Short mmCIF file of C-alpha atoms in Angstrom, two decimals:
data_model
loop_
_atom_site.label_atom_id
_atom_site.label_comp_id
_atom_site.label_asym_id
_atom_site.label_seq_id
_atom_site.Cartn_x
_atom_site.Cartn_y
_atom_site.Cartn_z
CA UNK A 1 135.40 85.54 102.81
CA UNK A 2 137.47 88.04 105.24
CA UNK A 3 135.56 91.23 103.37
CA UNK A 4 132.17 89.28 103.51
CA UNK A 5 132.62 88.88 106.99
CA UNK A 6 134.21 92.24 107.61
CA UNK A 7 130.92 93.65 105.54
CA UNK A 8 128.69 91.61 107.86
CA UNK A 9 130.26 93.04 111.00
CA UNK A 10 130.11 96.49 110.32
CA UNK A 11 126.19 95.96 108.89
CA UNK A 12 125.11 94.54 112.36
CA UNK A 13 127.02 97.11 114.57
CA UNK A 14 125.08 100.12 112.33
CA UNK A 15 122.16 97.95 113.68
CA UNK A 16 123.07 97.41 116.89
CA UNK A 17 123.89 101.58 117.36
CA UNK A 18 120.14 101.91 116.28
CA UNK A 19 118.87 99.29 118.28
CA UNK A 20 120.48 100.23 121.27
CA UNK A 21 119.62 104.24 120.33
CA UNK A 22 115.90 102.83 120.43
CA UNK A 23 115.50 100.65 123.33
CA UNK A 24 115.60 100.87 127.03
CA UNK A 25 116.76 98.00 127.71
CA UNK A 26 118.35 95.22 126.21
CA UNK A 27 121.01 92.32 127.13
CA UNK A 28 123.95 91.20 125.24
CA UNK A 29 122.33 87.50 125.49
CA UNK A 30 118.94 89.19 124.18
CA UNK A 31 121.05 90.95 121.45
CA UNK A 32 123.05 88.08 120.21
CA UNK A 33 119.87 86.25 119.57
CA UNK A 34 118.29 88.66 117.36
CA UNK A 35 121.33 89.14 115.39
CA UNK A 36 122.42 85.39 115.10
CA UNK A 37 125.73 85.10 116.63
CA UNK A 38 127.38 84.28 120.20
CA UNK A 39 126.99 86.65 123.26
CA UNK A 40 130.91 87.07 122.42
CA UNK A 41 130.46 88.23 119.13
CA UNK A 42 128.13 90.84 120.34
CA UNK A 43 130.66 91.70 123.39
CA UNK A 44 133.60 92.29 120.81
CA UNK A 45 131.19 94.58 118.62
CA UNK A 46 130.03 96.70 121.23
CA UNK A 47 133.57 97.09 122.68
CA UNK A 48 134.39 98.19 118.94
CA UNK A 49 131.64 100.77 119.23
CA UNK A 50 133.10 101.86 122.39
CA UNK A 51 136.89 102.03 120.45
CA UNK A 52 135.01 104.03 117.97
CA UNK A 53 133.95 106.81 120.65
CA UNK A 54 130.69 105.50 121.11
CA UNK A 55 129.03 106.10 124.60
CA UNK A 56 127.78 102.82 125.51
CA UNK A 57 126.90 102.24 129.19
CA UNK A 58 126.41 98.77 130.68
CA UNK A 59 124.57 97.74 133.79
CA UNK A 60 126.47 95.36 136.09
CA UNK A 61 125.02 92.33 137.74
CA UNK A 62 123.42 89.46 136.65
CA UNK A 63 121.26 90.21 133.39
CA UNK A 64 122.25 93.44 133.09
CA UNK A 65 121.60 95.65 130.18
CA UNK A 66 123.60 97.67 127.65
CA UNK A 67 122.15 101.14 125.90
CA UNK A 68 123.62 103.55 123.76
CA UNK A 69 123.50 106.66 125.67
CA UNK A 70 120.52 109.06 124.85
CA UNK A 71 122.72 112.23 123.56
CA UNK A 72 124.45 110.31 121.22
CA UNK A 73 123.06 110.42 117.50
CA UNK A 74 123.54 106.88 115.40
CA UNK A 75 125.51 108.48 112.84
CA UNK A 76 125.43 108.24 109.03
CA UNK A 77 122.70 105.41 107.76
CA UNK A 78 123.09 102.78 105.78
CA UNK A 79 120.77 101.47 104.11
CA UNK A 80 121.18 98.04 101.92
CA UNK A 81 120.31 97.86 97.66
CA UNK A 82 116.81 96.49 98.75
CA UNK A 83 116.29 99.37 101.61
CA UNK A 84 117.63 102.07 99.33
CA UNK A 85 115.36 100.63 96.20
CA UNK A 86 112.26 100.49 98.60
CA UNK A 87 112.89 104.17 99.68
CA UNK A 88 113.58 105.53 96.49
CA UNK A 89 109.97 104.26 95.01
CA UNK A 90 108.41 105.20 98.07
CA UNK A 91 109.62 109.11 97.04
CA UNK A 92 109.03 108.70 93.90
CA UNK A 93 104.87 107.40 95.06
CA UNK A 94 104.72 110.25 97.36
CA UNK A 95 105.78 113.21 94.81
CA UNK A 96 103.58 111.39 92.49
CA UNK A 97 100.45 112.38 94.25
CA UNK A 98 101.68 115.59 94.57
CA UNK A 99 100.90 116.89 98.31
CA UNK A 100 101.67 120.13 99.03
CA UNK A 101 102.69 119.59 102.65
CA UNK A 102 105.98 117.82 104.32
CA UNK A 103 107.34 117.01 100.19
CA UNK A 104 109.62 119.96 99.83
CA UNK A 105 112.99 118.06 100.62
CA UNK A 106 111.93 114.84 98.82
CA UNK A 107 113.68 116.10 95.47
CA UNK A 108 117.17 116.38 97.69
CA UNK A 109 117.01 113.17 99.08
CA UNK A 110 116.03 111.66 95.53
CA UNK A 111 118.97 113.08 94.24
CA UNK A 112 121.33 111.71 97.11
CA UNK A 113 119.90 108.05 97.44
CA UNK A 114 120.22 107.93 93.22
CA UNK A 115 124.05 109.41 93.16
CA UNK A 116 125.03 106.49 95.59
CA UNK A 117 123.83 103.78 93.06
CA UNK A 118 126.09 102.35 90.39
CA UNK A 119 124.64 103.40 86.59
CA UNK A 120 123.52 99.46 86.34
CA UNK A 121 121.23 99.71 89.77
CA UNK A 122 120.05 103.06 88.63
CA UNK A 123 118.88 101.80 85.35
CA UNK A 124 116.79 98.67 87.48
CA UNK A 125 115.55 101.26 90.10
CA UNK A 126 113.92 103.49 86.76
CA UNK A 127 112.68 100.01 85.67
CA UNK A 128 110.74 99.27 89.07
CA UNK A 129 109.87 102.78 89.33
CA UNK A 130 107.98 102.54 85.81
CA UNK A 131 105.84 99.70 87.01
CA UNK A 132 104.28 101.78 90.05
CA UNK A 133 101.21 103.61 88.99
CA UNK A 134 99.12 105.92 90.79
CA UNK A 135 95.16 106.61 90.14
CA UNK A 136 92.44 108.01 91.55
CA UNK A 137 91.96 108.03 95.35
CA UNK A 138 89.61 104.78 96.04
CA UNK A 139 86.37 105.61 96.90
CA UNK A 140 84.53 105.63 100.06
CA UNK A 141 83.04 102.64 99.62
CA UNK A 142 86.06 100.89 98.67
CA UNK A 143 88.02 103.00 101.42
CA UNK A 144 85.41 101.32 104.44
CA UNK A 145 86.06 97.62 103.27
CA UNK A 146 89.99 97.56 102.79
CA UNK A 147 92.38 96.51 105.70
CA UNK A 148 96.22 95.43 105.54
CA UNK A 149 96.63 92.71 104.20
CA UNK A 150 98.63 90.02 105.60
CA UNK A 151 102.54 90.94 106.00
CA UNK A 152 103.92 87.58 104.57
CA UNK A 153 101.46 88.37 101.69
CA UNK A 154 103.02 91.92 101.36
CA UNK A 155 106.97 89.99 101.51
CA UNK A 156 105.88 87.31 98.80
CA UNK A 157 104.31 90.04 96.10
CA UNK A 158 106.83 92.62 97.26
CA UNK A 159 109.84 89.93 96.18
CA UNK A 160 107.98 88.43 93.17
CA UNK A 161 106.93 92.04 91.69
CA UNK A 162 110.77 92.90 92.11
CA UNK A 163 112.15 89.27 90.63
CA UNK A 164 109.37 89.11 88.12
CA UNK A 165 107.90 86.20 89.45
CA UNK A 166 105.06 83.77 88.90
CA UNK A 167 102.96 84.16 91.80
CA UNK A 168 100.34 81.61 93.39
CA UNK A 169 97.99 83.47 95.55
CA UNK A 170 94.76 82.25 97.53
CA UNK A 171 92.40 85.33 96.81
CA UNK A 172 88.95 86.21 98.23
CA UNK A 173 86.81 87.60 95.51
CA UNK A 174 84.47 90.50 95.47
CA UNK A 175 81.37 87.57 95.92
CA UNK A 176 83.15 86.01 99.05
CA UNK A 177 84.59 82.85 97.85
CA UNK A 178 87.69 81.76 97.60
CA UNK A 179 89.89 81.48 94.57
CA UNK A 180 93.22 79.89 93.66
CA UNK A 181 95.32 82.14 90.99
CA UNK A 182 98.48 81.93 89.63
CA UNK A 183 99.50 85.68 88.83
CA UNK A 184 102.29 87.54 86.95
CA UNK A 185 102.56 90.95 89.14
CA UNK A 186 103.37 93.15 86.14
CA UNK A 187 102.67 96.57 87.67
CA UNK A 188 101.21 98.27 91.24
CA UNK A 189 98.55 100.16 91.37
CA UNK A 190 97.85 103.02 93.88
CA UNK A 191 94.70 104.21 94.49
CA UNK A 192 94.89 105.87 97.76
CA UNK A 193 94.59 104.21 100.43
CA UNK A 194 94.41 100.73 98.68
CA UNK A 195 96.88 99.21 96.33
CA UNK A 196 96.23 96.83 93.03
CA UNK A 197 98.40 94.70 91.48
CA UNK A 198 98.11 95.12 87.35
CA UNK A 199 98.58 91.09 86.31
CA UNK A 200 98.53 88.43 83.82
CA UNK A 201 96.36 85.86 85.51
CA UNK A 202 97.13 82.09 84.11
CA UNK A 203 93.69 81.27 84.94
CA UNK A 204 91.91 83.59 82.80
CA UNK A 205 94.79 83.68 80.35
CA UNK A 206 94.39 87.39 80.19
CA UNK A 207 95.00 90.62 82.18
CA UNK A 208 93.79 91.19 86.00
CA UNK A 209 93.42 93.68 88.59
CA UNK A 210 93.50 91.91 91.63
CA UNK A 211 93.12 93.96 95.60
CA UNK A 212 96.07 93.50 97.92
CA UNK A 213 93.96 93.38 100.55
CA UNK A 214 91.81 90.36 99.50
CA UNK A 215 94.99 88.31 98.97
CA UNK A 216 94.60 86.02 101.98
CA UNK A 217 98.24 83.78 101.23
CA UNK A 218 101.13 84.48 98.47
CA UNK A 219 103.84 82.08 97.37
CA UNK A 220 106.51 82.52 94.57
CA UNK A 221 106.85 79.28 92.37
CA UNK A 222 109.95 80.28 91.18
CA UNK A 223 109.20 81.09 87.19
CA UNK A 224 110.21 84.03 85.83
CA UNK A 225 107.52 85.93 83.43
CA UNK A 226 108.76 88.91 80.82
CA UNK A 227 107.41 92.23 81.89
CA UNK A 228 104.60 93.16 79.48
CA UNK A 229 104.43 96.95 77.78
CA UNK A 230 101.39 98.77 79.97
CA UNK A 231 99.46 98.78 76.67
CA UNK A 232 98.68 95.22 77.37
CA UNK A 233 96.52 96.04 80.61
CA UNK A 234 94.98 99.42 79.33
CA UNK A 235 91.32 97.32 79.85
CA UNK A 236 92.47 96.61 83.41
CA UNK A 237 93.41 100.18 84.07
CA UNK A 238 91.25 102.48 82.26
CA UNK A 239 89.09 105.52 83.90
CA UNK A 240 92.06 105.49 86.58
CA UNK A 241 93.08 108.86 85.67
CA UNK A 242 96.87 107.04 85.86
CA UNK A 243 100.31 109.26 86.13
CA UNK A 244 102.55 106.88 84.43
#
Protein backbone atom coordinates (compact mmCIF):
# COMPACT_ATOMS: atom_id res chain seq x y z
CA UNK A 1 0.00 0.00 0.00
CA UNK A 2 3.01 2.45 1.15
CA UNK A 3 4.69 1.98 -2.63
CA UNK A 4 1.14 2.38 -4.24
CA UNK A 5 0.77 5.43 -2.51
CA UNK A 6 4.36 6.53 -2.78
CA UNK A 7 3.81 5.72 -6.79
CA UNK A 8 0.67 7.87 -6.71
CA UNK A 9 2.46 10.83 -5.16
CA UNK A 10 5.25 11.13 -7.29
CA UNK A 11 2.69 10.55 -10.58
CA UNK A 12 0.62 13.69 -9.52
CA UNK A 13 3.61 15.99 -8.60
CA UNK A 14 5.15 15.12 -12.44
CA UNK A 15 1.59 16.49 -13.16
CA UNK A 16 1.39 19.15 -11.08
CA UNK A 17 5.22 20.50 -12.43
CA UNK A 18 3.44 20.43 -15.91
CA UNK A 19 0.40 21.92 -14.88
CA UNK A 20 1.83 24.59 -13.09
CA UNK A 21 4.69 24.96 -16.16
CA UNK A 22 1.40 25.54 -18.32
CA UNK A 23 -0.86 27.78 -16.53
CA UNK A 24 -0.94 31.29 -15.31
CA UNK A 25 -2.68 30.91 -12.68
CA UNK A 26 -3.90 28.41 -10.51
CA UNK A 27 -4.81 27.89 -6.60
CA UNK A 28 -3.88 25.15 -4.35
CA UNK A 29 -7.85 24.79 -3.63
CA UNK A 30 -8.30 24.79 -7.61
CA UNK A 31 -5.42 22.20 -7.79
CA UNK A 32 -6.51 19.83 -5.16
CA UNK A 33 -9.77 19.48 -6.92
CA UNK A 34 -8.52 18.41 -10.16
CA UNK A 35 -6.21 15.98 -8.67
CA UNK A 36 -8.62 14.48 -5.98
CA UNK A 37 -7.09 15.07 -2.71
CA UNK A 38 -7.13 17.83 0.22
CA UNK A 39 -5.68 21.40 -0.28
CA UNK A 40 -3.02 19.82 2.30
CA UNK A 41 -2.05 17.14 0.24
CA UNK A 42 -1.36 19.49 -2.53
CA UNK A 43 0.53 22.00 0.04
CA UNK A 44 2.91 19.06 1.18
CA UNK A 45 3.59 18.16 -2.64
CA UNK A 46 4.43 21.43 -3.77
CA UNK A 47 6.65 22.07 -0.70
CA UNK A 48 8.34 18.66 -1.89
CA UNK A 49 8.84 20.24 -5.28
CA UNK A 50 10.30 23.16 -3.63
CA UNK A 51 12.77 20.51 -1.39
CA UNK A 52 13.54 19.14 -4.75
CA UNK A 53 14.97 22.62 -6.11
CA UNK A 54 11.99 23.46 -7.84
CA UNK A 55 11.22 27.28 -8.27
CA UNK A 56 7.76 27.56 -7.25
CA UNK A 57 6.46 31.05 -6.41
CA UNK A 58 3.23 31.66 -4.49
CA UNK A 59 1.06 34.73 -4.35
CA UNK A 60 0.01 35.82 -0.85
CA UNK A 61 -3.43 36.91 0.13
CA UNK A 62 -6.59 35.51 -0.01
CA UNK A 63 -6.94 33.15 -3.20
CA UNK A 64 -3.71 33.48 -4.19
CA UNK A 65 -2.03 31.48 -6.83
CA UNK A 66 0.98 29.18 -7.15
CA UNK A 67 3.13 28.78 -10.68
CA UNK A 68 6.12 27.07 -11.49
CA UNK A 69 8.42 29.70 -12.55
CA UNK A 70 8.74 30.24 -16.41
CA UNK A 71 12.69 29.36 -16.76
CA UNK A 72 12.32 26.26 -15.20
CA UNK A 73 11.95 23.13 -17.60
CA UNK A 74 9.51 20.12 -16.11
CA UNK A 75 12.17 17.69 -16.25
CA UNK A 76 12.26 14.08 -17.47
CA UNK A 77 8.49 12.77 -18.59
CA UNK A 78 6.74 10.14 -17.59
CA UNK A 79 4.49 8.77 -19.31
CA UNK A 80 2.12 5.72 -17.95
CA UNK A 81 1.84 1.88 -19.98
CA UNK A 82 -1.37 3.36 -21.66
CA UNK A 83 0.43 6.91 -22.58
CA UNK A 84 3.60 5.17 -23.70
CA UNK A 85 1.39 2.38 -25.80
CA UNK A 86 -0.71 5.31 -27.35
CA UNK A 87 2.56 7.14 -28.39
CA UNK A 88 4.34 4.35 -29.64
CA UNK A 89 1.37 3.46 -32.32
CA UNK A 90 0.97 6.94 -32.99
CA UNK A 91 4.95 6.72 -34.41
CA UNK A 92 4.54 3.80 -35.72
CA UNK A 93 0.99 5.51 -37.94
CA UNK A 94 3.04 8.44 -38.75
CA UNK A 95 6.28 6.58 -40.31
CA UNK A 96 3.73 4.44 -41.88
CA UNK A 97 2.59 7.07 -44.26
CA UNK A 98 5.88 7.93 -44.84
CA UNK A 99 6.18 11.96 -44.86
CA UNK A 100 9.20 13.30 -45.69
CA UNK A 101 9.03 16.31 -43.38
CA UNK A 102 9.33 16.66 -39.32
CA UNK A 103 9.80 12.26 -39.23
CA UNK A 104 13.55 12.17 -39.07
CA UNK A 105 13.86 11.63 -35.18
CA UNK A 106 10.78 9.35 -34.95
CA UNK A 107 13.10 6.14 -35.36
CA UNK A 108 15.14 7.49 -32.02
CA UNK A 109 12.30 7.98 -30.01
CA UNK A 110 10.83 4.49 -31.20
CA UNK A 111 13.78 2.98 -30.06
CA UNK A 112 13.77 4.76 -26.52
CA UNK A 113 9.94 4.44 -25.64
CA UNK A 114 10.38 0.37 -26.76
CA UNK A 115 13.79 -0.17 -24.53
CA UNK A 116 11.76 1.12 -21.43
CA UNK A 117 9.08 -1.69 -21.83
CA UNK A 118 9.44 -5.08 -20.21
CA UNK A 119 9.80 -8.04 -23.19
CA UNK A 120 5.97 -9.04 -22.12
CA UNK A 121 4.57 -5.24 -22.88
CA UNK A 122 6.71 -5.16 -25.93
CA UNK A 123 5.29 -8.29 -27.30
CA UNK A 124 1.36 -6.63 -26.61
CA UNK A 125 2.54 -3.21 -28.03
CA UNK A 126 3.71 -5.38 -31.60
CA UNK A 127 0.26 -7.03 -31.15
CA UNK A 128 -1.75 -3.58 -31.14
CA UNK A 129 0.59 -2.22 -33.56
CA UNK A 130 -0.38 -5.15 -36.10
CA UNK A 131 -4.02 -4.28 -35.91
CA UNK A 132 -3.49 -0.52 -37.19
CA UNK A 133 -3.66 -0.33 -40.90
CA UNK A 134 -3.13 2.45 -43.13
CA UNK A 135 -4.78 2.93 -46.83
CA UNK A 136 -5.32 5.25 -49.21
CA UNK A 137 -5.91 8.93 -48.32
CA UNK A 138 -9.96 9.26 -48.25
CA UNK A 139 -11.21 11.03 -50.94
CA UNK A 140 -12.53 14.43 -51.33
CA UNK A 141 -15.78 13.58 -51.10
CA UNK A 142 -15.40 11.53 -48.14
CA UNK A 143 -12.79 14.21 -46.77
CA UNK A 144 -15.92 17.21 -46.93
CA UNK A 145 -18.46 14.99 -44.90
CA UNK A 146 -16.21 13.61 -41.94
CA UNK A 147 -15.95 15.51 -38.53
CA UNK A 148 -14.62 14.20 -35.01
CA UNK A 149 -16.49 12.14 -33.73
CA UNK A 150 -17.65 12.28 -30.29
CA UNK A 151 -14.70 12.00 -27.56
CA UNK A 152 -16.52 9.45 -25.23
CA UNK A 153 -17.04 7.53 -28.54
CA UNK A 154 -13.22 7.79 -29.26
CA UNK A 155 -12.54 6.51 -25.10
CA UNK A 156 -15.12 3.52 -25.49
CA UNK A 157 -13.56 2.07 -29.05
CA UNK A 158 -10.11 3.25 -28.02
CA UNK A 159 -10.49 0.84 -24.61
CA UNK A 160 -12.52 -1.94 -26.32
CA UNK A 161 -10.05 -2.15 -29.52
CA UNK A 162 -7.19 -2.41 -26.80
CA UNK A 163 -9.23 -5.06 -24.33
CA UNK A 164 -10.74 -6.82 -27.29
CA UNK A 165 -14.06 -5.99 -26.49
CA UNK A 166 -17.62 -6.49 -27.65
CA UNK A 167 -18.76 -3.18 -28.53
CA UNK A 168 -22.47 -1.76 -28.73
CA UNK A 169 -22.49 1.30 -30.81
CA UNK A 170 -25.51 3.58 -32.05
CA UNK A 171 -24.28 4.26 -35.74
CA UNK A 172 -25.66 6.61 -38.43
CA UNK A 173 -25.53 4.92 -41.76
CA UNK A 174 -24.49 6.19 -45.11
CA UNK A 175 -28.69 6.55 -45.88
CA UNK A 176 -29.22 8.66 -42.61
CA UNK A 177 -30.87 6.38 -40.25
CA UNK A 178 -29.96 5.15 -37.33
CA UNK A 179 -28.67 1.73 -36.49
CA UNK A 180 -27.97 -0.31 -33.35
CA UNK A 181 -24.71 -2.70 -33.76
CA UNK A 182 -22.96 -4.76 -31.63
CA UNK A 183 -19.24 -4.77 -33.04
CA UNK A 184 -15.96 -6.69 -32.45
CA UNK A 185 -13.22 -3.81 -33.26
CA UNK A 186 -10.70 -6.23 -34.76
CA UNK A 187 -8.45 -3.74 -36.56
CA UNK A 188 -8.20 0.38 -37.38
CA UNK A 189 -8.20 1.62 -40.41
CA UNK A 190 -6.49 4.88 -41.59
CA UNK A 191 -7.38 6.49 -44.48
CA UNK A 192 -6.20 9.95 -44.08
CA UNK A 193 -7.95 12.08 -42.55
CA UNK A 194 -10.74 9.57 -41.49
CA UNK A 195 -10.36 6.40 -39.56
CA UNK A 196 -12.38 2.84 -39.95
CA UNK A 197 -12.75 0.33 -37.67
CA UNK A 198 -12.22 -3.36 -39.51
CA UNK A 199 -15.14 -5.50 -37.41
CA UNK A 200 -17.12 -8.53 -36.91
CA UNK A 201 -20.61 -7.11 -36.73
CA UNK A 202 -23.12 -9.59 -34.65
CA UNK A 203 -25.83 -8.23 -36.64
CA UNK A 204 -24.77 -9.21 -39.97
CA UNK A 205 -22.83 -12.16 -38.58
CA UNK A 206 -20.03 -11.24 -40.86
CA UNK A 207 -17.22 -8.68 -41.38
CA UNK A 208 -17.78 -4.66 -41.34
CA UNK A 209 -16.18 -1.50 -42.03
CA UNK A 210 -17.84 0.86 -40.03
CA UNK A 211 -16.74 5.21 -40.04
CA UNK A 212 -15.62 6.59 -36.70
CA UNK A 213 -17.15 9.50 -37.41
CA UNK A 214 -20.75 8.23 -37.90
CA UNK A 215 -20.56 6.46 -34.51
CA UNK A 216 -22.91 8.77 -32.63
CA UNK A 217 -22.58 6.64 -28.86
CA UNK A 218 -20.12 3.57 -27.88
CA UNK A 219 -20.43 1.29 -24.87
CA UNK A 220 -18.30 -1.84 -23.95
CA UNK A 221 -20.55 -4.83 -22.75
CA UNK A 222 -17.86 -6.39 -21.24
CA UNK A 223 -17.28 -9.75 -23.59
CA UNK A 224 -14.19 -10.49 -24.78
CA UNK A 225 -13.98 -11.62 -28.69
CA UNK A 226 -10.61 -13.57 -30.13
CA UNK A 227 -8.77 -11.39 -32.54
CA UNK A 228 -9.42 -12.75 -36.05
CA UNK A 229 -6.27 -13.32 -38.73
CA UNK A 230 -6.72 -10.09 -41.31
CA UNK A 231 -7.54 -12.73 -43.95
CA UNK A 232 -10.95 -12.83 -42.49
CA UNK A 233 -11.80 -9.07 -43.52
CA UNK A 234 -9.81 -9.04 -46.90
CA UNK A 235 -13.66 -8.25 -48.52
CA UNK A 236 -13.89 -5.37 -46.04
CA UNK A 237 -10.50 -4.03 -46.93
CA UNK A 238 -9.71 -4.63 -50.43
CA UNK A 239 -8.61 -1.80 -53.14
CA UNK A 240 -7.16 0.02 -49.90
CA UNK A 241 -3.76 -0.18 -51.14
CA UNK A 242 -3.08 -1.36 -47.15
CA UNK A 243 0.67 -1.32 -45.50
CA UNK A 244 0.16 -4.05 -43.08
Amino acid sequence: MARTDAQGRLSRMDRLAVQLKQDSHCTIKDLAAQHGVSPRTIARDLALMREQGMQIDADRGRGGGVRLDSNWGIGRMNLSYAEAVDLLISIAVAEQMDSPLFLANLGAVRRQLVASFSPDKRRRVNDLKSRILIGVTASTLVQAGATPPPKRVVQALHQAFIDQEVLRIKYHREDGNPSQRHIEPHYLLLKYPVWYVVAFDHLRKAPRTFRCDRMQAAQKTGSRFRLLPKDSFAASITNDDLQL
